């Protein structure tokens, strides 16, 4: 496999007055095309900083991000980013939110409406196309955000704890739907989470981050797909991996 | 919303609020409103009756006039066209002043608030100008623009400008960074960000500015007329007062309050527009 997304000695610090806070230091990671990589780490380990850099939203203080072997200097429409918080435009209905990436790309109205309608249907929001974001529940907003991210037809998806704020039941459902969508679309995914189970359930490979984005563990997940959360919980491979990841995270705290 | 029938909620979202129809009688539906309105009417009638009785009996009529005289004066003015001539002049001044000030304020607000450095440099000066009582500008405006309609329009516009400008600028500067980033991720440039995020997101601020500014357009125009003019409702007040025609003064005040009420109606309509959508956090 070829490396699609690479970081080389990436450092990011946030300056405030005369002091700079280092969020990420010498972070080097390489992500293969078509793989589903979950990044596991505790709060404040630089996960979101890493994703913002990978998305091209912020400039690294040192080092570089390479996408398809060219230097990433800004946001790229090939890379979709589903942020932790909802960034749906509150003055647009679901459909008009979903068609926004196409609108900016200059796709004719009739065509983008069609694509958006299909996607809204796809994420299970059929019949809610005209609703404003505030009229939707948290889970429905996540679905709408996911549909909007997919509308740009990115080949790479960055996801920052996308289901963190949802209840366990709903999270499970959306995880399954995400897997199905990615399986069909064949996108490369970088999925950040602090939930060990989620990391194992979704990923082909799990990367555990410690403080300042130090890579503590980089492990392939060789569990057969499709994976079911209920069956996995008693699978010895799952249990062993879970224990190892939990221990690594615990050590990182010290 | 309409999940009750026809529309099937997607899996995992069935747990929405359940809505049922509640039958209500006419009184339950409109009782409070009806009570409030009848009490308002009673109050007006009572005050007018008391005024009518008190005039010339307990208080000198030169000072307070009386309702029947005021109605008579209004009818007289309506008949000979005085009322329409002067009201029309004032309304024109209000509308032109408002439009001019609002357009300039909104435009300046968008442009300056988007240029962070310029805004920081100009901020204290704008606040200083904003704090000047606009009446104090009237003499200067007379020197610059004469005592015609221009002076009143510009006085009203000056007041409106600052209110719309400050609210627009606040709206622009409050735009959620997340929304801006979302558009950048979609491959949008500065122009896309401005048009698809900044303008709609700051609309609440702009509309708030327009709303607060409407009564000030009236104040600006009338003050201009009071200071120096030969037409308009402000002139009418001055003229009537100079002749100790209290009924005339009150009649003009009645007309002014009717115009103010009409403007408040417009404010109410804008309010509804503002509240059509709300930020997610509310």
Coordinates of N, CA, C and O in Angstrom, one line a residue, chain A residues 5-7 9-15 20-29 39 41-62 64-65 72 79 81-84 158-161 190-193 209-214, chain B residues 181 185:
Chain A
X5 N -1.4 10.0 3.2 CA -1.3 11.1 4.0 C -0.1 10.9 5.0 O 0.0 9.9 5.6
X6 N 0.8 11.9 5.0 CA 2.0 11.7 5.8 C 2.3 13.0 6.6 O 2.1 14.1 6.1
X7 N 2.8 12.8 7.8 CA 3.3 14.0 8.5 C 4.7 13.7 8.8 O 5.1 12.6 9.0
X9 N 7.7 15.1 11.2 CA 8.2 15.9 12.3 C 7.4 17.2 12.5 O 7.9 18.3 12.6
X10 N 6.1 16.9 12.6 CA 5.2 18.0 12.7 C 5.2 18.6 14.1 O 5.1 17.8 15.1
X11 N 5.3 19.9 14.2 CA 5.3 20.6 15.5 C 4.3 21.7 15.5 O 4.3 22.4 14.5
X12 N 3.5 21.8 16.5 CA 2.6 23.0 16.5 C 2.6 23.6 17.9 O 2.4 22.9 18.9
X13 N 2.8 24.9 17.9 CA 2.7 25.6 19.2 C 1.9 26.8 19.1 O 1.8 27.4 18.1
X14 N 1.2 27.1 20.2 CA 0.3 28.3 20.2 C 0.9 29.4 21.1 O 1.1 29.2 22.3
X15 N 1.3 30.5 20.4 CA 2.0 31.5 21.2 C 1.0 32.4 21.8 O -0.1 32.8 21.3
X20 N 4.8 30.2 24.6 CA 4.1 29.3 23.6 C 3.8 28.0 24.2 O 4.6 27.4 24.9
X21 N 2.6 27.6 24.0 CA 2.2 26.3 24.5 C 2.4 25.3 23.4 O 1.9 25.5 22.3
X22 N 3.1 24.2 23.7 CA 3.4 23.2 22.6 C 2.2 22.2 22.7 O 1.9 21.6 23.7
X23 N 1.6 22.0 21.6 CA 0.5 21.0 21.5 C 0.9 19.7 20.9 O 0.4 18.6 21.2
X24 N 1.8 19.8 20.0 CA 2.3 18.6 19.2 C 3.8 18.8 19.0 O 4.2 19.9 18.6
X25 N 4.6 17.7 19.2 CA 6.0 17.8 18.9 C 6.5 16.7 18.1 O 6.3 15.5 18.4
X26 N 7.2 17.0 17.0 CA 7.9 16.0 16.2 C 7.0 14.8 15.9 O 7.4 13.6 16.1
X27 N 5.8 15.1 15.4 CA 4.8 14.0 15.1 C 5.0 13.5 13.7 O 4.8 14.2 12.7
X28 N 5.3 12.2 13.6 CA 5.5 11.6 12.3 C 4.5 10.4 12.2 O 4.6 9.5 13.0
X29 N 3.7 10.4 11.2 CA 2.7 9.3 11.0 C 2.5 9.2 9.5 O 2.6 10.2 8.7
X39 N -7.3 6.9 16.0 CA -6.3 7.5 16.8 C -6.9 7.6 18.2 O -8.0 8.3 18.4
X41 N -6.5 8.6 22.3 CA -5.7 9.3 23.2 C -6.6 10.0 24.2 O -7.8 10.2 24.0
X42 N -6.0 10.4 25.3 CA -6.8 11.1 26.3 C -7.0 12.5 25.9 O -6.3 13.0 25.0
X43 N -7.8 13.2 26.6 CA -8.1 14.6 26.3 C -6.8 15.4 26.5 O -6.0 15.2 27.3
X44 N -6.6 16.3 25.6 CA -5.4 17.2 25.7 C -4.1 16.6 25.2 O -3.0 17.1 25.5
X45 N -4.2 15.5 24.4 CA -2.9 14.9 24.0 C -2.6 15.4 22.6 O -1.6 14.9 21.9
X46 N -3.4 16.4 22.1 CA -3.0 16.9 20.8 C -3.7 16.3 19.6 O -3.4 16.5 18.4
X47 N -4.8 15.5 19.9 CA -5.5 14.9 18.8 C -6.2 15.8 17.9 O -6.0 15.7 16.6
X48 N -6.9 16.8 18.4 CA -7.6 17.8 17.6 C -6.6 18.7 16.8 O -6.8 19.0 15.7
X49 N -5.5 19.0 17.5 CA -4.5 19.8 16.8 C -3.9 19.1 15.6 O -3.8 19.6 14.5
X50 N -3.7 17.7 15.8 CA -3.2 16.9 14.7 C -4.2 16.9 13.6 O -3.8 17.1 12.4
X51 N -5.5 16.8 13.9 CA -6.5 16.7 12.8 C -6.6 18.1 12.1 O -6.7 18.1 10.8
X52 N -6.6 19.2 12.8 CA -6.6 20.5 12.2 C -5.4 20.7 11.3 O -5.6 21.3 10.2
X53 N -4.3 20.1 11.6 CA -3.1 20.2 10.7 C -3.3 19.4 9.5 O -3.0 19.8 8.4
X54 N -3.8 18.1 9.7 CA -4.0 17.2 8.6 C -5.0 17.8 7.6 O -5.0 17.6 6.4
X55 N -6.0 18.6 8.2 CA -7.1 19.1 7.3 C -6.6 20.4 6.6 O -7.2 20.9 5.7
X56 N -5.4 20.9 7.1 CA -4.9 22.1 6.4 C -5.5 23.4 7.0 O -5.4 24.4 6.4
X57 N -6.2 23.2 8.1 CA -6.9 24.4 8.7 C -5.9 25.3 9.4 O -6.0 26.5 9.4
X58 N -4.9 24.7 10.0 CA -3.9 25.5 10.7 C -2.5 25.2 10.1 O -2.3 24.1 9.5
X59 N -1.6 26.1 10.2 CA -0.2 26.0 9.7 C 0.6 25.3 10.8 O 0.6 25.8 11.9
X60 N 1.4 24.3 10.4 CA 2.3 23.8 11.4 C 3.4 24.8 11.8 O 3.8 25.6 10.9
X61 N 3.9 24.8 13.0 CA 5.0 25.6 13.4 C 6.3 25.1 12.8 O 7.3 25.9 12.5
X62 N 6.4 23.8 12.6 CA 7.6 23.2 12.0 C 7.1 21.9 11.4 O 6.1 21.3 11.8
X64 N 6.0 19.2 8.1 CA 5.0 19.4 7.0 C 4.1 18.2 7.0 O 4.3 17.1 7.5
X65 N 2.9 18.5 6.3 CA 1.9 17.5 6.0 C 2.0 17.2 4.5 O 2.0 18.2 3.8
X72 N 0.9 20.0 1.8 CA -0.4 20.5 2.0 C -0.3 22.0 2.6 O 0.3 22.1 3.6
X79 N -10.0 16.3 1.1 CA -10.0 15.9 2.5 C -11.2 16.4 3.2 O -11.4 17.6 3.3
X81 N -13.6 16.8 6.6 CA -13.3 16.9 8.0 C -14.6 17.0 8.8 O -15.3 18.0 8.6
X82 N -14.9 16.0 9.6 CA -16.1 16.1 10.4 C -15.6 16.5 11.8 O -15.0 15.7 12.5
X83 N -15.9 17.7 12.2 CA -15.4 18.2 13.5 C -16.3 17.7 14.6 O -17.3 17.2 14.5
X84 N -15.7 18.0 15.8 CA -16.3 17.5 17.1 C -17.7 18.2 17.3 O -18.7 17.6 17.6
X158 N -11.5 12.9 7.8 CA -10.9 13.1 9.1 C -12.1 13.2 10.0 O -13.0 14.0 9.8
X159 N -12.1 12.5 11.1 CA -13.2 12.6 12.0 C -12.7 12.8 13.5 O -11.9 12.0 14.0
X160 N -13.2 13.8 14.1 CA -12.8 14.2 15.5 C -13.9 13.9 16.5 O -14.8 14.6 16.6
X161 N -13.7 12.7 17.1 CA -14.7 12.3 18.1 C -16.2 12.6 17.6 O -16.9 13.3 18.3
X190 N -9.3 8.8 9.0 CA -8.6 9.0 10.2 C -9.6 9.4 11.3 O -10.3 10.4 11.2
X191 N -9.8 8.5 12.3 CA -10.9 8.6 13.2 C -10.3 8.8 14.6 O -9.7 7.9 15.2
X192 N -10.5 10.0 15.2 CA -10.0 10.3 16.5 C -11.0 10.0 17.6 O -12.2 10.3 17.4
X193 N -10.7 9.3 18.6 CA -11.6 9.0 19.7 C -10.9 8.8 21.0 O -9.7 8.7 21.0
X209 N -1.9 7.8 21.2 CA -1.1 9.0 21.4 C -1.0 9.3 22.9 O -1.9 9.2 23.6
X210 N 0.3 9.7 23.2 CA 0.5 10.2 24.6 C 0.6 11.7 24.6 O 0.2 12.3 23.6
X211 N 1.2 12.3 25.6 CA 1.3 13.7 25.6 C 2.1 14.3 24.4 O 3.0 13.6 23.9
X212 N 1.7 15.5 24.0 CA 2.4 16.1 22.8 C 2.4 15.3 21.6 O 3.2 15.5 20.7
X213 N 1.4 14.4 21.4 CA 1.3 13.6 20.2 C 2.4 12.5 20.1 O 2.7 12.1 19.0
X214 N 3.0 12.1 21.2 CA 4.0 11.0 21.1 C 3.2 9.7 20.8 O 2.2 9.4 21.4
Chain B
X181 N -14.5 28.0 9.3 CA -13.6 26.9 8.9 C -14.3 25.9 8.1 O -13.7 25.3 7.1
X185 N -13.0 24.5 4.5 CA -12.8 23.1 4.3 C -13.5 22.7 3.0 O -13.1 21.7 2.3

